[in-house]
Short mmCIF file of C-alpha atoms and ligand atoms in Angstrom, two decimals:
data_model
loop_
_atom_site.label_atom_id
_atom_site.label_comp_id
_atom_site.label_asym_id
_atom_site.label_seq_id
_atom_site.Cartn_x
_atom_site.Cartn_y
_atom_site.Cartn_z
CA UNK T 20 134.12 140.90 106.68
CA UNK T 21 131.29 141.58 109.08
CA UNK T 22 131.14 145.12 107.73
CA UNK T 23 130.54 146.73 111.12
CA UNK T 24 128.00 144.20 112.36
CA UNK T 25 128.79 142.26 115.55
CA UNK T 26 127.88 138.92 114.00
CA UNK T 27 127.37 137.47 110.54
CA UNK T 28 123.80 136.55 111.41
CA UNK T 29 122.84 140.20 111.94
CA UNK T 30 124.64 141.24 108.76
CA UNK T 31 122.85 138.51 106.81
CA UNK T 32 119.44 139.46 108.24
CA UNK T 33 120.11 143.03 107.08
CA UNK T 34 121.14 141.88 103.60
CA UNK T 35 117.79 140.27 102.91
CA UNK T 36 116.40 143.10 100.79
CA UNK T 37 119.46 142.89 98.52
CA UNK T 38 119.38 139.08 98.50
CA UNK T 39 115.83 139.11 97.16
CA UNK T 40 116.64 141.61 94.43
CA UNK T 41 119.33 139.19 93.23
CA UNK T 42 117.05 136.17 93.50
CA UNK T 43 114.44 137.85 91.31
CA UNK T 44 116.98 137.72 88.45
CA UNK T 45 116.38 133.94 88.32
CA UNK T 46 112.94 134.57 86.79
CA UNK T 47 114.03 133.91 83.20
CA UNK T 48 115.85 130.71 84.12
CA UNK T 49 112.73 129.48 85.95
CA UNK T 50 110.57 130.33 82.92
CA UNK T 51 112.88 128.26 80.70
CA UNK T 52 112.84 125.29 83.06
CA UNK T 53 109.06 125.34 83.26
CA UNK T 54 108.68 125.51 79.48
CA UNK T 55 110.95 122.49 79.19
CA UNK T 56 108.86 120.33 81.52
CA UNK T 57 105.86 118.48 80.21
CA UNK T 58 103.25 116.07 81.53
CA UNK T 59 103.97 116.86 85.17
CA UNK T 60 100.96 115.84 87.27
CA UNK T 61 102.55 115.82 90.70
CA UNK T 62 105.30 117.71 92.52
CA UNK T 63 107.31 116.52 95.50
CA UNK T 64 109.60 118.79 97.56
CA UNK T 65 112.47 117.22 99.51
CA UNK T 66 114.64 119.13 102.04
CA UNK T 67 115.88 119.43 105.66
CA UNK T 68 115.55 122.06 108.38
CA UNK T 69 114.92 125.60 107.21
CA UNK T 70 114.86 124.44 103.58
CA UNK T 71 112.05 122.07 104.57
CA UNK T 72 110.05 125.02 105.91
CA UNK T 73 110.52 126.83 102.60
CA UNK T 74 109.25 123.66 100.89
CA UNK T 75 106.08 123.63 103.01
CA UNK T 76 105.35 127.15 101.76
CA UNK T 77 105.82 125.79 98.22
CA UNK T 78 103.11 123.18 98.75
CA UNK T 79 100.55 125.82 99.77
CA UNK T 80 101.42 128.07 96.83
CA UNK T 81 101.56 125.45 94.10
CA UNK T 82 98.41 123.62 95.17
CA UNK T 83 96.37 126.79 95.62
CA UNK T 84 97.57 128.61 92.51
CA UNK T 85 98.49 125.91 89.98
CA UNK T 86 96.29 123.08 91.27
CA UNK T 87 99.07 120.48 91.04
CA UNK T 88 99.06 117.97 93.93
CA UNK T 89 102.25 118.61 95.92
CA UNK T 90 103.93 116.69 98.74
CA UNK T 91 106.76 117.68 101.04
CA UNK T 92 109.10 115.03 102.40
CA UNK T 93 111.97 115.40 104.88
CA UNK T 94 115.11 114.28 103.06
CA UNK T 95 116.10 111.99 105.94
CA UNK T 96 112.72 110.22 105.65
CA UNK T 97 112.64 110.03 101.86
CA UNK T 98 114.04 106.50 101.70
CA UNK T 99 111.39 105.20 104.12
CA UNK T 100 108.37 106.54 102.26
CA UNK T 101 106.90 104.79 99.25
CA UNK T 102 106.74 108.14 97.38
CA UNK T 103 105.24 106.54 94.27
CA UNK T 104 107.44 108.64 92.00
CA UNK T 105 107.23 108.21 88.25
CA UNK T 106 108.22 110.08 85.09
CA UNK T 107 105.31 112.48 85.57
CA UNK T 108 106.49 113.55 89.02
CA UNK T 109 108.72 116.57 89.40
CA UNK T 110 110.95 116.37 92.47
CA UNK T 111 112.28 119.70 93.77
CA UNK T 112 115.22 119.64 96.20
CA UNK T 113 115.89 122.72 98.28
CA UNK T 114 119.33 123.01 99.85
CA UNK T 115 121.31 126.13 100.70
CA UNK T 116 124.67 124.33 100.80
CA UNK T 117 123.98 121.80 98.07
CA UNK T 118 126.00 119.35 100.20
CA UNK T 119 123.52 118.07 102.81
CA UNK T 120 124.02 114.28 102.87
CA UNK T 121 120.35 113.38 103.42
CA UNK T 122 119.26 115.59 100.55
CA UNK T 123 121.94 114.33 98.15
CA UNK T 124 121.03 110.72 98.92
CA UNK T 125 117.36 111.41 98.17
CA UNK T 126 118.29 113.30 94.99
CA UNK T 127 120.20 110.29 93.66
CA UNK T 128 117.18 108.09 94.35
CA UNK T 129 114.70 110.48 92.70
CA UNK T 130 116.91 110.76 89.60
CA UNK T 131 116.19 107.09 88.87
CA UNK T 132 112.52 107.76 88.15
CA UNK T 133 111.76 111.46 87.81
CA UNK T 134 112.83 114.88 86.62
CA UNK T 135 114.66 116.76 89.37
CA UNK T 136 115.31 120.42 90.16
CA UNK T 137 117.76 121.65 92.82
CA UNK T 138 117.22 125.09 94.38
CA UNK T 139 120.71 125.86 95.71
CA UNK T 140 122.72 128.79 97.04
CA UNK T 141 126.30 127.50 96.74
CA UNK T 142 127.60 127.62 93.16
CA UNK T 143 128.96 124.35 91.80
CA UNK T 144 127.97 122.32 94.90
CA UNK T 145 127.18 118.59 94.60
CA UNK T 146 123.41 119.07 94.25
CA UNK T 147 123.95 121.31 91.21
CA UNK T 148 125.83 118.48 89.49
CA UNK T 149 123.25 115.80 90.31
CA UNK T 150 119.97 117.51 89.43
CA UNK T 151 118.46 117.80 85.93
CA UNK T 152 117.84 121.53 86.45
CA UNK T 153 119.34 124.09 88.83
CA UNK T 154 117.82 127.27 90.23
CA UNK T 155 120.27 129.50 92.12
CA UNK T 156 118.97 131.48 95.08
CA UNK T 157 121.77 134.06 94.58
CA UNK T 158 121.65 135.22 98.23
CA UNK T 159 125.46 135.48 98.39
CA UNK T 160 127.59 133.50 100.88
CA UNK T 161 125.92 132.84 104.23
CA UNK T 162 128.39 132.41 107.11
CA UNK T 163 126.07 132.23 110.13
CA UNK T 164 124.99 128.67 110.91
CA UNK T 165 121.39 129.89 111.14
CA UNK T 166 119.84 130.18 107.69
CA UNK T 167 118.32 133.65 107.24
CA UNK T 168 118.84 135.38 103.89
CA UNK T 169 119.01 132.04 102.10
CA UNK T 170 115.57 131.12 103.51
CA UNK T 171 114.07 134.33 102.13
CA UNK T 172 115.74 133.71 98.77
CA UNK T 173 114.48 130.12 98.67
CA UNK T 174 110.98 131.46 99.30
CA UNK T 175 111.34 133.96 96.47
CA UNK T 176 112.44 131.17 94.07
CA UNK T 177 109.36 129.18 95.06
CA UNK T 178 107.08 132.20 94.60
CA UNK T 179 108.57 132.79 91.16
CA UNK T 180 108.14 129.12 90.29
CA UNK T 181 104.52 128.98 91.45
CA UNK T 182 103.58 132.32 89.87
CA UNK T 183 105.09 131.38 86.49
CA UNK T 184 103.47 127.93 86.62
CA UNK T 185 100.09 129.51 87.37
CA UNK T 186 100.70 132.48 85.03
CA UNK T 187 99.91 134.78 87.93
CA UNK T 188 101.28 138.12 86.69
CA UNK T 189 99.89 140.03 89.64
CA UNK T 190 101.92 137.97 92.11
CA UNK T 191 105.04 138.27 89.94
CA UNK T 192 104.69 142.06 89.95
CA UNK T 193 104.02 142.25 93.67
CA UNK T 194 107.28 140.40 94.44
CA UNK T 195 109.22 143.41 93.17
CA UNK T 196 107.82 145.48 96.03
CA UNK T 197 108.91 143.10 98.79
CA UNK T 198 112.46 144.48 99.36
CA UNK T 199 111.08 147.86 100.42
CA UNK T 200 108.72 146.22 102.93
CA UNK T 201 111.68 144.32 104.36
CA UNK T 202 113.50 147.63 104.80
CA UNK T 203 110.44 148.89 106.69
CA UNK T 204 110.64 145.98 109.15
CA UNK T 205 114.39 146.43 109.67
CA UNK T 206 113.86 150.09 110.53
CA UNK T 207 111.83 148.99 113.57
CA UNK T 208 114.51 146.70 114.95
CA UNK T 209 114.60 148.57 118.29
CA UNK T 210 111.09 147.32 119.10
CA UNK T 211 112.31 143.71 118.75
CA UNK T 212 115.33 144.46 120.98
CA UNK T 213 112.90 145.58 123.72
CA UNK T 214 110.85 142.39 123.35
CA UNK T 215 114.02 140.25 123.41
CA UNK T 216 115.16 141.85 126.67
CA UNK T 217 111.82 141.12 128.26
CA UNK T 218 111.62 137.44 127.30
CA UNK T 219 115.28 136.40 127.34
CA UNK T 220 114.83 134.12 130.38
CA UNK T 221 111.74 132.26 129.19
CA UNK T 222 112.10 128.48 129.35
CA UNK T 223 109.64 127.65 126.57
CA UNK T 224 108.10 129.49 123.65
CA UNK T 225 105.22 128.73 121.29
CA UNK T 226 104.88 130.08 117.75
CA UNK T 227 101.50 129.76 116.07
CA UNK T 228 100.17 130.57 112.59
CA UNK T 229 97.63 129.31 110.06
CA UNK T 230 97.92 128.42 106.37
CA UNK T 231 100.94 130.10 104.82
CA UNK T 232 101.92 131.37 108.27
CA UNK T 233 102.21 127.84 109.67
CA UNK T 234 105.66 127.24 108.09
CA UNK T 235 106.64 130.69 109.41
CA UNK T 236 105.73 129.48 112.92
CA UNK T 237 107.86 126.36 112.44
CA UNK T 238 110.80 128.40 111.17
CA UNK T 239 110.50 130.96 113.99
CA UNK T 240 110.64 128.12 116.54
CA UNK T 241 113.61 126.45 114.81
CA UNK T 242 115.62 129.71 114.81
CA UNK T 243 114.93 130.22 118.51
CA UNK T 244 115.94 126.67 119.50
CA UNK T 245 119.03 126.77 117.32
CA UNK T 246 120.67 129.93 118.60
CA UNK T 247 119.17 130.60 122.06
CA UNK T 248 118.76 127.02 123.36
CA UNK T 249 115.26 127.89 124.56
CA UNK T 250 112.71 125.15 123.98
CA UNK T 251 110.26 126.28 121.30
CA UNK T 252 107.40 124.71 119.40
CA UNK T 253 105.85 125.84 116.16
CA UNK T 254 102.20 124.87 115.84
CA UNK T 255 99.34 125.29 113.40
CA UNK T 256 97.19 127.73 115.40
CA UNK T 257 94.08 125.56 115.12
CA UNK T 258 95.91 122.52 116.44
CA UNK T 259 96.75 123.99 119.86
CA UNK T 260 93.43 123.01 121.39
CA UNK T 261 94.07 119.38 120.43
CA UNK T 262 96.72 118.93 123.10
CA UNK T 263 99.37 121.59 123.67
CA UNK T 264 96.90 124.11 125.10
CA UNK T 265 97.27 122.07 128.32
CA UNK T 266 100.83 123.40 128.61
CA UNK T 267 100.01 127.07 128.23
CA UNK T 268 100.31 129.26 131.32
CA UNK T 269 101.73 132.64 132.26
CA UNK T 270 105.32 131.40 131.97
CA UNK T 271 105.10 130.66 128.26
CA UNK T 272 105.24 133.48 125.72
CA UNK T 273 103.22 132.74 122.58
CA UNK T 274 104.20 134.39 119.30
CA UNK T 275 101.11 134.79 117.10
CA UNK T 276 101.69 135.33 113.38
CA UNK T 277 98.61 137.10 112.05
CA UNK T 278 98.89 138.71 108.60
CA UNK T 279 95.74 140.26 107.13
CA UNK T 280 93.66 137.87 105.01
CA UNK T 281 91.32 134.89 105.20
CA UNK T 282 92.94 133.32 108.25
CA UNK T 283 93.21 136.53 110.30
CA UNK T 284 89.97 136.25 112.34
CA UNK T 285 90.50 132.61 113.19
CA UNK T 286 94.12 133.24 114.22
CA UNK T 287 92.96 136.09 116.45
CA UNK T 288 90.46 133.81 118.15
CA UNK T 289 93.33 131.37 118.83
CA UNK T 290 95.19 134.34 120.29
CA UNK T 291 92.24 134.92 122.67
CA UNK T 292 92.31 131.25 123.64
CA UNK T 293 95.94 131.39 124.80
CA UNK T 294 95.50 134.83 126.35
CA UNK T 295 92.67 133.45 128.47
CA UNK T 296 95.15 130.85 129.83
CA UNK T 297 97.42 133.67 130.99
CA UNK T 298 100.08 133.42 128.25
CA UNK T 299 102.03 136.56 127.38
CA UNK T 300 101.35 137.27 123.72
CA UNK T 301 103.80 138.63 121.17
CA UNK T 302 101.58 139.36 118.17
CA UNK T 303 102.95 140.07 114.69
CA UNK T 304 100.24 141.61 112.53
CA UNK T 305 99.28 144.43 110.16
CA UNK T 306 99.73 148.13 110.99
CA UNK T 307 96.01 148.93 110.96
CA UNK T 308 93.71 150.31 113.65
CA UNK T 309 92.04 147.02 114.40
CA UNK T 310 95.36 145.26 115.13
CA UNK T 311 97.05 148.14 116.92
CA UNK T 312 94.15 148.43 119.38
CA UNK T 313 94.47 144.76 120.29
CA UNK T 314 95.40 144.36 123.93
CA UNK T 315 98.35 142.02 124.07
CA UNK T 316 101.57 142.15 126.06
CA UNK T 317 103.70 142.97 123.02
CA UNK T 318 103.11 143.50 119.36
CA UNK T 319 105.03 144.25 116.20
CA UNK T 320 103.23 145.58 113.16
CA UNK T 321 104.04 145.29 109.47
CA UNK T 322 102.70 147.45 106.61
CA UNK T 323 99.20 146.11 105.92
CA UNK T 324 99.83 146.10 102.18
CA UNK T 325 101.66 142.83 102.89
CA UNK T 326 98.77 140.42 102.68
CA UNK T 327 98.65 136.78 103.65
CA UNK T 328 100.09 135.55 100.37
CA UNK T 329 103.34 137.53 100.64
CA UNK T 330 103.53 137.36 104.43
CA UNK T 331 105.95 134.39 104.66
CA UNK T 332 108.72 136.50 103.07
CA UNK T 333 108.30 139.45 105.44
CA UNK T 334 106.80 138.13 108.72
CA UNK T 335 109.79 135.83 109.34
CA UNK T 336 112.12 138.83 109.73
CA UNK T 337 110.96 139.99 113.20
CA UNK T 338 111.23 136.34 114.30
CA UNK T 339 114.83 136.07 113.03
CA UNK T 340 115.66 139.30 114.87
CA UNK T 341 113.93 138.08 118.04
CA UNK T 342 116.09 134.93 118.09
CA UNK T 343 119.22 136.93 117.33
CA UNK T 344 118.68 139.47 120.12
CA UNK T 345 117.62 136.85 122.70
CA UNK T 346 120.85 134.99 121.87
CA UNK T 347 122.85 138.20 122.44
CA UNK T 348 120.99 138.95 125.69
CA UNK T 349 121.87 135.44 126.91
CA UNK T 350 125.55 136.04 126.15
CA UNK T 351 125.73 133.45 123.35
CA UNK T 352 127.42 133.46 119.95
CA UNK T 353 124.57 133.33 117.41
CA UNK T 354 126.94 132.50 114.55
CA UNK T 355 128.19 129.30 116.15
CA UNK T 356 125.44 127.42 117.98
CA UNK T 357 126.65 124.42 119.93
CA UNK T 358 126.43 120.93 118.38
CA UNK T 359 125.60 122.31 114.92
CA UNK T 360 127.48 122.75 111.64
CA UNK T 361 126.60 124.96 108.68
CA UNK T 362 126.54 121.96 106.43
CA UNK T 363 125.47 118.49 107.59
CA UNK T 364 127.45 115.96 105.57
CA UNK T 365 126.49 112.85 107.52
CA UNK T 366 123.20 110.97 107.25
O1 LIG Y 287 122.16 123.38 103.29
P1 LIG Y 287 120.77 122.91 103.52
O2 LIG Y 287 119.73 123.89 103.13
O3 LIG Y 287 120.52 121.55 102.87
O4 LIG Y 287 120.67 122.69 105.08
C1 LIG Y 287 119.52 122.14 105.68
C2 LIG Y 287 119.51 122.38 107.17
O5 LIG Y 287 120.60 121.74 107.77
C3 LIG Y 287 119.55 123.87 107.51
O6 LIG Y 287 118.52 124.55 106.88
C4 LIG Y 287 119.43 124.10 109.03
O7 LIG Y 287 118.17 123.68 109.46
C5 LIG Y 287 119.69 125.57 109.36
N1 LIG Y 287 120.99 125.74 109.95
C6 LIG Y 287 118.69 126.18 110.28
O8 LIG Y 287 118.96 127.53 110.50
#
């Protein structure tokens, strides 16, 4: 079943180009759902864990491209927030399993007032029966506890949704090119293995990014915690100097996510800030002269045609691989992290 891979997680990371091609087939379904919705003046995403990080990306995309105010709420906190939902609010639930108890509870509550959509991977799961509309991520079964290909597919669903809502044909077309860029990253896996060997004994890690790369930083940190048991924090790059910079020293590697675009220069100045405190930097940025010449301890470059807007779908891949290989270097089983289950059916 693992088709020659040592673990499901590695197999699933490598299937991400195919997963996205399948997700893109949902375009027509998403178009139909959007044409059926009217008078929506607010969107609210609700999810847990990795699905929550995909939702954060959705907020950036929908607000910047379609101009619709969008909130993101953790499913476990949904009942405690006032939410102010009404019939003009669209509530989008993202859940790989479709069985997460916190998410299902929130979905039932939202159904009382608003139109609901569930973005789900598992066919026929509870969330698909509860929601008014269903979008399937079509990533195929995911066996590793760590969400990898389903995260990428959730992102692609959100990109499709935002691009159709905003009638952004250019973005819709550019999504078709993403699988080949993912293949490009996977071809350079050996570089990540080297980095993993070097940092496998670190006690703490920071991941920083700005704008659309902020959820990528959060997701990179979650993957590392989940399967390597190393303490990791994901931070908005500009927020470091408001407290956590005090922690930075030469024992803490900092992963800097720096795709080309509006936030690039500011992210690079945050990189300088942590470098000046002695941190070892692992920078993920574009394959162009300016980035390659940058003097950091380690770097990984990605085709510079992948600009900031598409970066979340591609820049997460080296971070998934980094967690996977650190887990292997530490002699752990990345498919079965301790204390965790693939599907969390208790609140
Ligand atoms: O099935 P769901 O998407 O509702 O699951 C939500 C989280 O439990 C899940 O994403 C979790 O954070 C992942 N195992 C992280 O890799």
